[in-house]
mmCIF file of C-alpha atoms in Angstrom:
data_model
loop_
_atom_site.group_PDB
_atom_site.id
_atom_site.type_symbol
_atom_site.label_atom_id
_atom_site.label_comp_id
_atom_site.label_asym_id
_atom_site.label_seq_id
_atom_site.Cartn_x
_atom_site.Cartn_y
_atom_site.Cartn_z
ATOM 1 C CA UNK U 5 -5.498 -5.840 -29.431
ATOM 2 C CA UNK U 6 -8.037 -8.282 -28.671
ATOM 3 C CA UNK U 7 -5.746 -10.759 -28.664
ATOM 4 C CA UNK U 8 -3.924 -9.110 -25.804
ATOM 5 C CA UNK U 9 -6.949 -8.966 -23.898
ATOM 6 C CA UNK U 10 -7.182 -12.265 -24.150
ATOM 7 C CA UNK U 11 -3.905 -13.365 -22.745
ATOM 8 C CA UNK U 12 -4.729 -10.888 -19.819
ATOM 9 C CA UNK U 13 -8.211 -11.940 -19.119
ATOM 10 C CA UNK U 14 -6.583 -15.752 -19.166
ATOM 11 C CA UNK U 15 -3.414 -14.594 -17.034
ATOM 12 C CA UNK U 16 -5.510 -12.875 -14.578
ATOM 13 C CA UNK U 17 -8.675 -15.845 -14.487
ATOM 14 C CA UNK U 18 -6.272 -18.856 -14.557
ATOM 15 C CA UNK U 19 -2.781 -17.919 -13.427
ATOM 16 C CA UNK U 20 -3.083 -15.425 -10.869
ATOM 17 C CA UNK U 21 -7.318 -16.255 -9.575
ATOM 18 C CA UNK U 22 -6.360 -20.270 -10.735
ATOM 19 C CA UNK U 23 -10.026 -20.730 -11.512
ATOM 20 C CA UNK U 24 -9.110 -24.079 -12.784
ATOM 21 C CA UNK U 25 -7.990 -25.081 -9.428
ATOM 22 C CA UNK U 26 -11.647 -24.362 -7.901
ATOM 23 C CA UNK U 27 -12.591 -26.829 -10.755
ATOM 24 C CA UNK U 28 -10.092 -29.349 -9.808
ATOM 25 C CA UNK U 29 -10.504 -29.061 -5.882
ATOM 26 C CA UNK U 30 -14.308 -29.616 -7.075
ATOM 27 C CA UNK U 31 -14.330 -32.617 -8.678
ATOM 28 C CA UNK U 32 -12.311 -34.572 -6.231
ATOM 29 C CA UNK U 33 -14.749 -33.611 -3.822
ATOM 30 C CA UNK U 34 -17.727 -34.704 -5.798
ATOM 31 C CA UNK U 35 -15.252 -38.104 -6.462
ATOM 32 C CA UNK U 36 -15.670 -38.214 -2.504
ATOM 33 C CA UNK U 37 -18.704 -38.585 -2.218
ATOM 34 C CA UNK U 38 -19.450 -34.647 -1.166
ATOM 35 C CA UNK U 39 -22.889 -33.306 -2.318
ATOM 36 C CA UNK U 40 -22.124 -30.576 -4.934
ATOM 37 C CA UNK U 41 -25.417 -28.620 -3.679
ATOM 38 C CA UNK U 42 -24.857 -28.867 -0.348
ATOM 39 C CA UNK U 43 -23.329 -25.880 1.730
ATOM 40 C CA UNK U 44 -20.862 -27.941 3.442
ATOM 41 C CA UNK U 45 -19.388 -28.668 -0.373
ATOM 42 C CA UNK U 46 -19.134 -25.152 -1.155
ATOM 43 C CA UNK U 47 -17.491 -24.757 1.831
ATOM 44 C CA UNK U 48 -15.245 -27.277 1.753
ATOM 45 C CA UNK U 49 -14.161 -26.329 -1.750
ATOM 46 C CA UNK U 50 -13.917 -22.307 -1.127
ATOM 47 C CA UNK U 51 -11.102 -23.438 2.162
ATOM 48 C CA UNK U 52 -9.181 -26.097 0.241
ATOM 49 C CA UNK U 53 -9.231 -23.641 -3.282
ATOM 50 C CA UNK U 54 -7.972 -20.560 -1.129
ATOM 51 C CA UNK U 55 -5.414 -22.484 0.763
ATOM 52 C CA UNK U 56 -3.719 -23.837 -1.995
ATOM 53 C CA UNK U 57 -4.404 -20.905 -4.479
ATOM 54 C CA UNK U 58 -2.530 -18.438 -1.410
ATOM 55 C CA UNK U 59 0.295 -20.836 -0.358
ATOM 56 C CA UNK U 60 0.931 -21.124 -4.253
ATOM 57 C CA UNK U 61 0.947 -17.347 -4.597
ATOM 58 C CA UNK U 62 2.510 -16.546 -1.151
ATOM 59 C CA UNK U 63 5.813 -19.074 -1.807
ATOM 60 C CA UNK U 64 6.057 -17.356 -5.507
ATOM 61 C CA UNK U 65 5.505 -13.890 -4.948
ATOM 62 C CA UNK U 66 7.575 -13.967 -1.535
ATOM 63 C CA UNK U 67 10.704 -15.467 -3.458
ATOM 64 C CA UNK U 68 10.827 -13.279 -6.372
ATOM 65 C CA UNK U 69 10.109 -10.087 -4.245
ATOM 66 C CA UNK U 70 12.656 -11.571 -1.604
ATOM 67 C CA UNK U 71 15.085 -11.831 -4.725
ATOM 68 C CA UNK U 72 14.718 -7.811 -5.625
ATOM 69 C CA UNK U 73 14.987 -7.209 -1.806
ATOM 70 C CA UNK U 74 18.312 -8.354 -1.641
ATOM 71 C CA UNK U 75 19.430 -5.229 -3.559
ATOM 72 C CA UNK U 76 17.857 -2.743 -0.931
ATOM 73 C CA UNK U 77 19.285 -4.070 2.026
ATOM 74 C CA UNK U 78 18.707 -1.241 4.830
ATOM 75 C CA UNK U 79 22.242 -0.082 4.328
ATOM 76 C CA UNK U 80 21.484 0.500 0.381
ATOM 77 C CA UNK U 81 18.030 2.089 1.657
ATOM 78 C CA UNK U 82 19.427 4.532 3.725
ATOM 79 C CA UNK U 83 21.891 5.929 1.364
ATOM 80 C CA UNK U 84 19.156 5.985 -1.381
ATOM 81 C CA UNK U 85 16.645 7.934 1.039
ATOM 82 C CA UNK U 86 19.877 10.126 2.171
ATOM 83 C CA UNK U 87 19.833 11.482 -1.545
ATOM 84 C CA UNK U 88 16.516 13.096 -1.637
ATOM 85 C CA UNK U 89 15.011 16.019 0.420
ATOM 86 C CA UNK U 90 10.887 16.864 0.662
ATOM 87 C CA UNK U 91 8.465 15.702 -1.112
ATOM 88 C CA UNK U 92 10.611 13.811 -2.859
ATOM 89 C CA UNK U 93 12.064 11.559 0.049
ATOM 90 C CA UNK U 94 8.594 10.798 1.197
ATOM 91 C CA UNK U 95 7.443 9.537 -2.123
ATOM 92 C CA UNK U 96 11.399 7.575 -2.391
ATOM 93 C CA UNK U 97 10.783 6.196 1.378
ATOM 94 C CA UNK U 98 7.014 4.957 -0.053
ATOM 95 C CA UNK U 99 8.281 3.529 -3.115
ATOM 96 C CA UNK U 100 10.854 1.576 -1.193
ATOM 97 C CA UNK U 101 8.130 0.199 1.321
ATOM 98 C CA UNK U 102 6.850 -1.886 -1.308
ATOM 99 C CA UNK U 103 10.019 -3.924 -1.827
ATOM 100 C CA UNK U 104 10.086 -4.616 2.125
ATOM 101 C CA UNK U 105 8.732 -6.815 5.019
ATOM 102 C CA UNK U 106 5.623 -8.228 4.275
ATOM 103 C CA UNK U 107 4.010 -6.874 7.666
ATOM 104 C CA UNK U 108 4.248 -3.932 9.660
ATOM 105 C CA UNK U 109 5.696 -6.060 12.428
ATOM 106 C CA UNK U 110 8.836 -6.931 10.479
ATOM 107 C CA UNK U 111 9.056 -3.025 9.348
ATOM 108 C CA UNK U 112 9.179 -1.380 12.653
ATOM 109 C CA UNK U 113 12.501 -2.776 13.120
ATOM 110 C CA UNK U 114 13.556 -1.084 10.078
ATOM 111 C CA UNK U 115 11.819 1.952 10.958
ATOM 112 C CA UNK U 116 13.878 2.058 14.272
ATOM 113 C CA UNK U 117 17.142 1.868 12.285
ATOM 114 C CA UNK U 118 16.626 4.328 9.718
ATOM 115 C CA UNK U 119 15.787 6.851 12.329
ATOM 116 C CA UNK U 120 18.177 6.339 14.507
ATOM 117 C CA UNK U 121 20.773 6.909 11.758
ATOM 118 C CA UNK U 122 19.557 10.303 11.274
ATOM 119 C CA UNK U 123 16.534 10.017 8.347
ATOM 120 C CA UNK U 124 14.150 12.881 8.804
ATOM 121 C CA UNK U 125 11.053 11.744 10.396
ATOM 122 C CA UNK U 126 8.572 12.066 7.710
ATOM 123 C CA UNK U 127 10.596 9.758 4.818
ATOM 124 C CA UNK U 128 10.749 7.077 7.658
ATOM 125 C CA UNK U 129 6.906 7.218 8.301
ATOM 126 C CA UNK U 130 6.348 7.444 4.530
ATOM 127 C CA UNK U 131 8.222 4.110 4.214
ATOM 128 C CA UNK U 132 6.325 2.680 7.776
ATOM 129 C CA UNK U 133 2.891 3.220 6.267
ATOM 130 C CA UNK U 134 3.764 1.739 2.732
ATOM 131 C CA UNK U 135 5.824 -0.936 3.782
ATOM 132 C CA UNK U 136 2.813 -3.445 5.249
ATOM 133 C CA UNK U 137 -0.189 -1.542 2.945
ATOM 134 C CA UNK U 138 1.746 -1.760 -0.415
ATOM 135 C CA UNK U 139 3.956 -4.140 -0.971
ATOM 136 C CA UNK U 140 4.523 -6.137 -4.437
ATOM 137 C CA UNK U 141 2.516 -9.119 -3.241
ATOM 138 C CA UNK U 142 -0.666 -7.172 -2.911
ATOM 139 C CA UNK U 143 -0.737 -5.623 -6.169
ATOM 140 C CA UNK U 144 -0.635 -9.055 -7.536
ATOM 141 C CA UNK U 145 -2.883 -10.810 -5.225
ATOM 142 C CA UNK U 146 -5.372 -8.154 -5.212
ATOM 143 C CA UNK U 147 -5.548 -8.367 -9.633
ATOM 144 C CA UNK U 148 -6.032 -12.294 -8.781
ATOM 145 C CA UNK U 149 -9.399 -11.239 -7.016
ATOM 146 C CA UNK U 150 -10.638 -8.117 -7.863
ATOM 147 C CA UNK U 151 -9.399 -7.768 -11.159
ATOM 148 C CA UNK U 152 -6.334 -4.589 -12.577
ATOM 149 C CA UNK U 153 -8.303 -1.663 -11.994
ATOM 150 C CA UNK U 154 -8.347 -2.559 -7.924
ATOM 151 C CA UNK U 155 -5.395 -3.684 -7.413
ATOM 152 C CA UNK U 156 -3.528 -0.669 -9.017
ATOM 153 C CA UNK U 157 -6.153 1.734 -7.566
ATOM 154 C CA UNK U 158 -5.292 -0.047 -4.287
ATOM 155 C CA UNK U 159 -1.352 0.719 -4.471
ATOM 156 C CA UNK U 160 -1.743 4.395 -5.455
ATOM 157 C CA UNK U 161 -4.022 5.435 -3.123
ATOM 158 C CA UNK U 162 -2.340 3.242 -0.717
ATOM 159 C CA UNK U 163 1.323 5.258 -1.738
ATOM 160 C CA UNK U 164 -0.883 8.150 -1.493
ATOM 161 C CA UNK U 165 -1.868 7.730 2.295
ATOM 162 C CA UNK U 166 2.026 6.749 2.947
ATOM 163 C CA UNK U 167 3.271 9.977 1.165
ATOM 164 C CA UNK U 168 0.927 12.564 2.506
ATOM 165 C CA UNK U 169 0.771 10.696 6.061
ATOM 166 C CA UNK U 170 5.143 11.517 6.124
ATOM 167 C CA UNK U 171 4.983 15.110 5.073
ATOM 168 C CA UNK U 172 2.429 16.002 7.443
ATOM 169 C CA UNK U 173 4.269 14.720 10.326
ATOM 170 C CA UNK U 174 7.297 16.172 8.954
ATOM 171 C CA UNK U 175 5.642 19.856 8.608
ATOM 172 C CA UNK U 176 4.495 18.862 12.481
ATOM 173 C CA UNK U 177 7.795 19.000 13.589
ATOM 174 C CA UNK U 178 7.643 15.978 16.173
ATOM 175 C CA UNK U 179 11.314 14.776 16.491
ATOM 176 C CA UNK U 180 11.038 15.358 20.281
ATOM 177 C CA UNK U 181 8.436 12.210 20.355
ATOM 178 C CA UNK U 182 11.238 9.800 19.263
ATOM 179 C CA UNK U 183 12.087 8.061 22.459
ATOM 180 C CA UNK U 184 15.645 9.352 23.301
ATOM 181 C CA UNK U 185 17.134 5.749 23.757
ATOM 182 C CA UNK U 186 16.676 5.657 19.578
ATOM 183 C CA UNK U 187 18.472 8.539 19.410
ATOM 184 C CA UNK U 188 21.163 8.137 21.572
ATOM 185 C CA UNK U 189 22.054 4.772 20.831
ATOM 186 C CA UNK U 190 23.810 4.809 17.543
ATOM 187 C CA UNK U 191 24.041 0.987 17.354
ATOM 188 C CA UNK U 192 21.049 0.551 17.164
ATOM 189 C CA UNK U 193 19.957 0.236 13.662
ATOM 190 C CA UNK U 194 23.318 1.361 12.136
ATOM 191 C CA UNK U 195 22.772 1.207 8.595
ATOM 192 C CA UNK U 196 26.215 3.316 7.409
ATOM 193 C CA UNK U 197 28.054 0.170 7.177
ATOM 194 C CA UNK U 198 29.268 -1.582 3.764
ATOM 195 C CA UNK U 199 27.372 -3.349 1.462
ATOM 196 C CA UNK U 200 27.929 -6.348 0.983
ATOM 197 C CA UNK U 201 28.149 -8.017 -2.285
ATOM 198 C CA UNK U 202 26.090 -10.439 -3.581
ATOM 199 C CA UNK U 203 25.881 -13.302 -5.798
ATOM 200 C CA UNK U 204 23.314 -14.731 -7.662
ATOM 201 C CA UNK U 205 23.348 -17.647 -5.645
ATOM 202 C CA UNK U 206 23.559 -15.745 -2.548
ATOM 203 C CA UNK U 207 20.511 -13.445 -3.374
ATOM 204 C CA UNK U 208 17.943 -17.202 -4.374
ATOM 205 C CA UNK U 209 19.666 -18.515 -1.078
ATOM 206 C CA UNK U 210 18.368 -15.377 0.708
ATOM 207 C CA UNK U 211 15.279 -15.007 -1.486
ATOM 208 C CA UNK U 212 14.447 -18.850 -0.308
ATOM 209 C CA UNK U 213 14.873 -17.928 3.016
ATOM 210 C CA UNK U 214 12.923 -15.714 3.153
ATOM 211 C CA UNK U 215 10.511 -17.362 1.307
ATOM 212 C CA UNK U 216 10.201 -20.378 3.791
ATOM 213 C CA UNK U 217 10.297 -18.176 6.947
ATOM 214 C CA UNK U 218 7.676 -15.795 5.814
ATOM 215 C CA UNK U 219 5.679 -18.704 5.141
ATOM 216 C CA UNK U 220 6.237 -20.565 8.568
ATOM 217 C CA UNK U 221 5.206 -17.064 9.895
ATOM 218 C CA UNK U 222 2.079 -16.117 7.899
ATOM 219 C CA UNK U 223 0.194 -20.058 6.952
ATOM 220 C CA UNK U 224 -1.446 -20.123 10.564
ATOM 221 C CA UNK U 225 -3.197 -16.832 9.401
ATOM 222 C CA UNK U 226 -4.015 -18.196 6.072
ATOM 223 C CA UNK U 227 -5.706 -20.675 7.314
ATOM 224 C CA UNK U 228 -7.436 -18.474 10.420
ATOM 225 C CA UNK U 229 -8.320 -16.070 7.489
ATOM 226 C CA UNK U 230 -9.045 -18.670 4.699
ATOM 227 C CA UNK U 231 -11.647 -20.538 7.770
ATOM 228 C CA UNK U 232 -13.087 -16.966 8.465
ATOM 229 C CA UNK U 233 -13.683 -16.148 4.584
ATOM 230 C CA UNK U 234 -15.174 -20.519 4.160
ATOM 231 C CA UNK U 235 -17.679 -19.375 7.133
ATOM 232 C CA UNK U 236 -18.886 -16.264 5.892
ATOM 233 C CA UNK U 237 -19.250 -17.849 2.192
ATOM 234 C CA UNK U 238 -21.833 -19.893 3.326
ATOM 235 C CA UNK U 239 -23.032 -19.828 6.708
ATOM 236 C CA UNK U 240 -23.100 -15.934 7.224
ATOM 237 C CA UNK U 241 -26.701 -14.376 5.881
ATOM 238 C CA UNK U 242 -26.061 -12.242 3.214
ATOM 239 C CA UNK U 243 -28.420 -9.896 4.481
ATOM 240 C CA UNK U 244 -26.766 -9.449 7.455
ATOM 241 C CA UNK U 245 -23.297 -8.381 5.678
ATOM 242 C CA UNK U 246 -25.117 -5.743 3.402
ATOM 243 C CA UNK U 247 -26.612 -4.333 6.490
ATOM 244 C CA UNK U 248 -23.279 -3.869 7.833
ATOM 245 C CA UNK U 249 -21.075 -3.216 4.857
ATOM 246 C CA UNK U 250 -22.702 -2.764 1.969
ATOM 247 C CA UNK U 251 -24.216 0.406 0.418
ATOM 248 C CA UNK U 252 -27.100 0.597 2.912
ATOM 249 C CA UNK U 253 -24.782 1.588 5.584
ATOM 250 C CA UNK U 254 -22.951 4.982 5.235
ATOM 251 C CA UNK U 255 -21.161 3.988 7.929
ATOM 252 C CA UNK U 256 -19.600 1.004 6.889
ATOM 253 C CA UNK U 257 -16.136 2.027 5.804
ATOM 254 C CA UNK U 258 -15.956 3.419 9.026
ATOM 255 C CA UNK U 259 -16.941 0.721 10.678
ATOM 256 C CA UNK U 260 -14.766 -1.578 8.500
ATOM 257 C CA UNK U 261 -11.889 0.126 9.505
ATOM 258 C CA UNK U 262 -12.272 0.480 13.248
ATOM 259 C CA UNK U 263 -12.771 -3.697 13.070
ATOM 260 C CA UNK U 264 -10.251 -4.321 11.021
ATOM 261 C CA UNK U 265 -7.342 -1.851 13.350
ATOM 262 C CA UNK U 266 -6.712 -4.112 16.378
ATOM 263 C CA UNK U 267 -6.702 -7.468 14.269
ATOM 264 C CA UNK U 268 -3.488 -8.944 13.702
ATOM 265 C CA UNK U 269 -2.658 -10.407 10.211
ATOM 266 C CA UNK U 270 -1.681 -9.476 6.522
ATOM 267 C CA UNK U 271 -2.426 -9.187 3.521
ATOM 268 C CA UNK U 272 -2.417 -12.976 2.714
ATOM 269 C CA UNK U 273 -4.812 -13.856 5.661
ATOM 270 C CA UNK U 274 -7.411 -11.010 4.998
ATOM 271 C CA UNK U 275 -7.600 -11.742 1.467
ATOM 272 C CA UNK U 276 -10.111 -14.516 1.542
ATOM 273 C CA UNK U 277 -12.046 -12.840 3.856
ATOM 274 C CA UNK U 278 -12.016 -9.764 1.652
ATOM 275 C CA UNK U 279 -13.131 -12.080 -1.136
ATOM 276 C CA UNK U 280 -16.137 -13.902 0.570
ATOM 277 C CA UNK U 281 -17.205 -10.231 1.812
ATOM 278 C CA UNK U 282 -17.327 -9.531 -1.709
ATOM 279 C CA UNK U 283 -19.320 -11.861 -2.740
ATOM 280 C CA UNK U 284 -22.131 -11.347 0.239
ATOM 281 C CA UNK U 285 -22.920 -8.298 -1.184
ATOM 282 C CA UNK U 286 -20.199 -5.895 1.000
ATOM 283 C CA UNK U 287 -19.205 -2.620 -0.683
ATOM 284 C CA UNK U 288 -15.559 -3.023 -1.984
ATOM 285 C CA UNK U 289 -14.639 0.106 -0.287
ATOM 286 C CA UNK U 290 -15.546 -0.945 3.264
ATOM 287 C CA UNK U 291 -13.672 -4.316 2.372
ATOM 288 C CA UNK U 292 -10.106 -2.743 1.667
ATOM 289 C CA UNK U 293 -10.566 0.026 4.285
ATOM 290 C CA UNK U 294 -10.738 -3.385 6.646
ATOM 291 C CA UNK U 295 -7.988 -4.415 4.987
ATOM 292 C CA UNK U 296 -5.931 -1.377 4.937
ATOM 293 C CA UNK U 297 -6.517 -1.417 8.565
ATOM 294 C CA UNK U 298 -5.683 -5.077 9.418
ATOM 295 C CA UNK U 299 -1.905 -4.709 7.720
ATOM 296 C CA UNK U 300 -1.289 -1.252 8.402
ATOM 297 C CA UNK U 301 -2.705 -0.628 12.122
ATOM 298 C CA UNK U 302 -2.070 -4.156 13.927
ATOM 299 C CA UNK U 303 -2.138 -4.046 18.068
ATOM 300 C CA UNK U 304 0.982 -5.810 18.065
ATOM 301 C CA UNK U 305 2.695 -3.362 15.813
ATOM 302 C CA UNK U 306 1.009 -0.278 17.595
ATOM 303 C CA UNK U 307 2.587 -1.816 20.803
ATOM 304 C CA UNK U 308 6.225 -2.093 18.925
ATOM 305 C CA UNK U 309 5.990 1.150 17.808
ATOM 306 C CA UNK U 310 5.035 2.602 21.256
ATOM 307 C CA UNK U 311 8.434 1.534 22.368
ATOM 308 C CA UNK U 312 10.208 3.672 19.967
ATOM 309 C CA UNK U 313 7.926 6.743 19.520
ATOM 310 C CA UNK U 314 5.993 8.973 22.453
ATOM 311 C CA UNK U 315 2.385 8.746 22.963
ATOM 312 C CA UNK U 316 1.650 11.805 20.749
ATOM 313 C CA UNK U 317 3.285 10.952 17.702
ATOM 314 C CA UNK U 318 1.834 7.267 17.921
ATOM 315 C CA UNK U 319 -1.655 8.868 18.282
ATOM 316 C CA UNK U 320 -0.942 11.208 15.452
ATOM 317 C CA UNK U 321 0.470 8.210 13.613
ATOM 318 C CA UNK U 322 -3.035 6.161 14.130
ATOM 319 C CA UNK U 323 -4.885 9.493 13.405
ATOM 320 C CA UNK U 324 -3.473 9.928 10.003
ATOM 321 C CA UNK U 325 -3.010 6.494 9.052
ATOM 322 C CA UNK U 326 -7.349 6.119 10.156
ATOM 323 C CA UNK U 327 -8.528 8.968 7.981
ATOM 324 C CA UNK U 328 -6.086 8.481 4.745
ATOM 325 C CA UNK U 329 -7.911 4.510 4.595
ATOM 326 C CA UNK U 330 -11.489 6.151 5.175
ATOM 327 C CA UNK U 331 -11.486 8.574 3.117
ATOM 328 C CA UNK U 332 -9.774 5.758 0.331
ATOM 329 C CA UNK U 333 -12.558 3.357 1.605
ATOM 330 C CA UNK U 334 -15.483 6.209 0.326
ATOM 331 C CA UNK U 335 -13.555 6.850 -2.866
ATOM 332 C CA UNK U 336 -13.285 2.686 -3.922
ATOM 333 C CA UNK U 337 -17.358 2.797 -2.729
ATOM 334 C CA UNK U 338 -18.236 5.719 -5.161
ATOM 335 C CA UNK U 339 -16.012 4.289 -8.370
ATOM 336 C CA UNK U 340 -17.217 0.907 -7.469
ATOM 337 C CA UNK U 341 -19.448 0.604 -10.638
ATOM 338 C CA UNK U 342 -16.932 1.086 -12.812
ATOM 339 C CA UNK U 343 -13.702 -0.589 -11.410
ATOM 340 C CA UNK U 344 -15.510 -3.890 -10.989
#
């Protein structure tokens, strides 16, 4: 058993965190000429170690979980979700969220399709609110940082908010707030077409693809986010971040969360910041209620999805979406102690 531990303590410290790479970026800046107690070292080391450690993450979790998406193509989606009724096609449409787009803006289109082929309202939602918050590459990303216990704390409660968020608005009954044009126009979205078949090499062609595109798309906000999370390491007070996020504040998840809605990003850019909240002394809670916001409740994808839904189901959408991550915010702040 302990010899188990071991390989996960090593798997988790230098595969997935890559503490060896902090060493490495380290030395060559000491072989520089850098001062090692300087902030501007520290600094310097936290971007460079997070920018590589994420792009090396981001390229090999994108292709693998690109590879498994090519056998849920919307058209294999919809026919899954088509099988189950209740509470049972909310948790389906969840679970199937985590093997899609990496950001919400990428699963509205999705979204659009599956309702305008006739999915009940509340499995599409389900699958709209786990497909950015969820995903594959967050579980592991998350265990690089804050260790098993998070990241798998992070995904439940995270399925939780998607599963719960659907039913409701299914038991609200708010089909008429789908904009009609969704409705009406059956080509839009048509998922009840054939599958095609794949081959292996089609599915690493695709899973390369979409590997290299996601990247194009996200590495600006890696380094925005990376830059962000390199300030606040070592310029920001640490007072200052426990007066506004850590356990003196009882309003901090809230707070957290209102910050973190209109921002535009995912998880890859928000995890260094995350990280360098962390380590100022921010209550872990308040940290993934920010992020939980960030991926989930983006302006830009508000603004999509106010082209395909009315006013009232967008604000019941927000409403839902707000409360599930605060209340998940408080419960990460009170098990804090003995997750981390």
């Amino acid at each position: 058993m302990n010899f188990l531990f071991s390989i996960w303590d090593f798997t988790q410290s230098q595969i997935l965190g890559m503490k060896w790479l902090n060493l490495l970026v380290g030395n060559i800046l000491e072989k520089v000429g850098i001062d090692s107690t300087s902030q501007l070292f520290s600094g310097v080391q936290f971007f460079f170690y997070d920018v590589i450690k994420i792009t090396i993450l981001l390229c090999t979790l994108i292709f693998f979980i690109s590879y498994i998406q090519s056998y849920f193509p919307p058209e294999k989606s919809k026919k899954i979700l088509g099988r189950f009724h209740g509470i049972s096609a909310n948790i389906i449409g969840a679970l199937l969220g985590t093997v899609t787009p990496f950001c919400s803006c990428s699963s509205i289109p999705l979204f659009i399709g599956f309702t305008s082929a006739g999915l009940p309202l509340g499995v599409t939602f389900s699958f709209l609110i786990s497909s950015p918050m969820v995903d594959l590459g967050s579980l592991l990303l998350l265990m690089g940082i804050f260790g098993a216990k998070v990241a798998l704390l992070y995904v439940i409660l995270g399925l939780v908010i998607a599963v719960i968020g659907g039913s409701l608005i299914e038991k609200l009954k708010l089909e008429n707030e789908i904009e009609d044009f969704i409705l009406n126009a059956k080509e839009i979205g048509n998922v009840d077409i054939d599958i095609p078949k794949l081959t292996t090499r089609d599915r690493v062609l695709y899973a390369k693809n979409q590997m290299l595109e996601t990247f194009k798309k996200v590495f600006p906000y890696i380094l925005i986010g990376v830059g962000i999370g390199a300030f606040i390491h070592n310029w920001i007070p640490e007072k200052w971040i426990i007066a506004i996020l850590g356990s003196k504040n009882t309003f901090g998840v809230i707070l957290a969360t209102l910050l973190g809605t209109p921002i535009y990003a995912d998880i890859f850019g928000t995890i260094p910041i995350a990280e360098a909240l962390l380590f100022k002394g921010a209550n872990l809670g308040s940290i993934l209620a920010f992020m939980m916001a960030v991926t989930t409740l983006s302006l830009p994808s508000l603004i999509m999805l106010r082209k395909a839904v009315k006013p009232k189901l967008l604000k019941v959408f927000i409403l839902i979406c707000v409360v599930g991550i605060i209340i998940v915010g408080y419960i990460f702040n009170s098990f804090q102690y003995f997750i981390i």
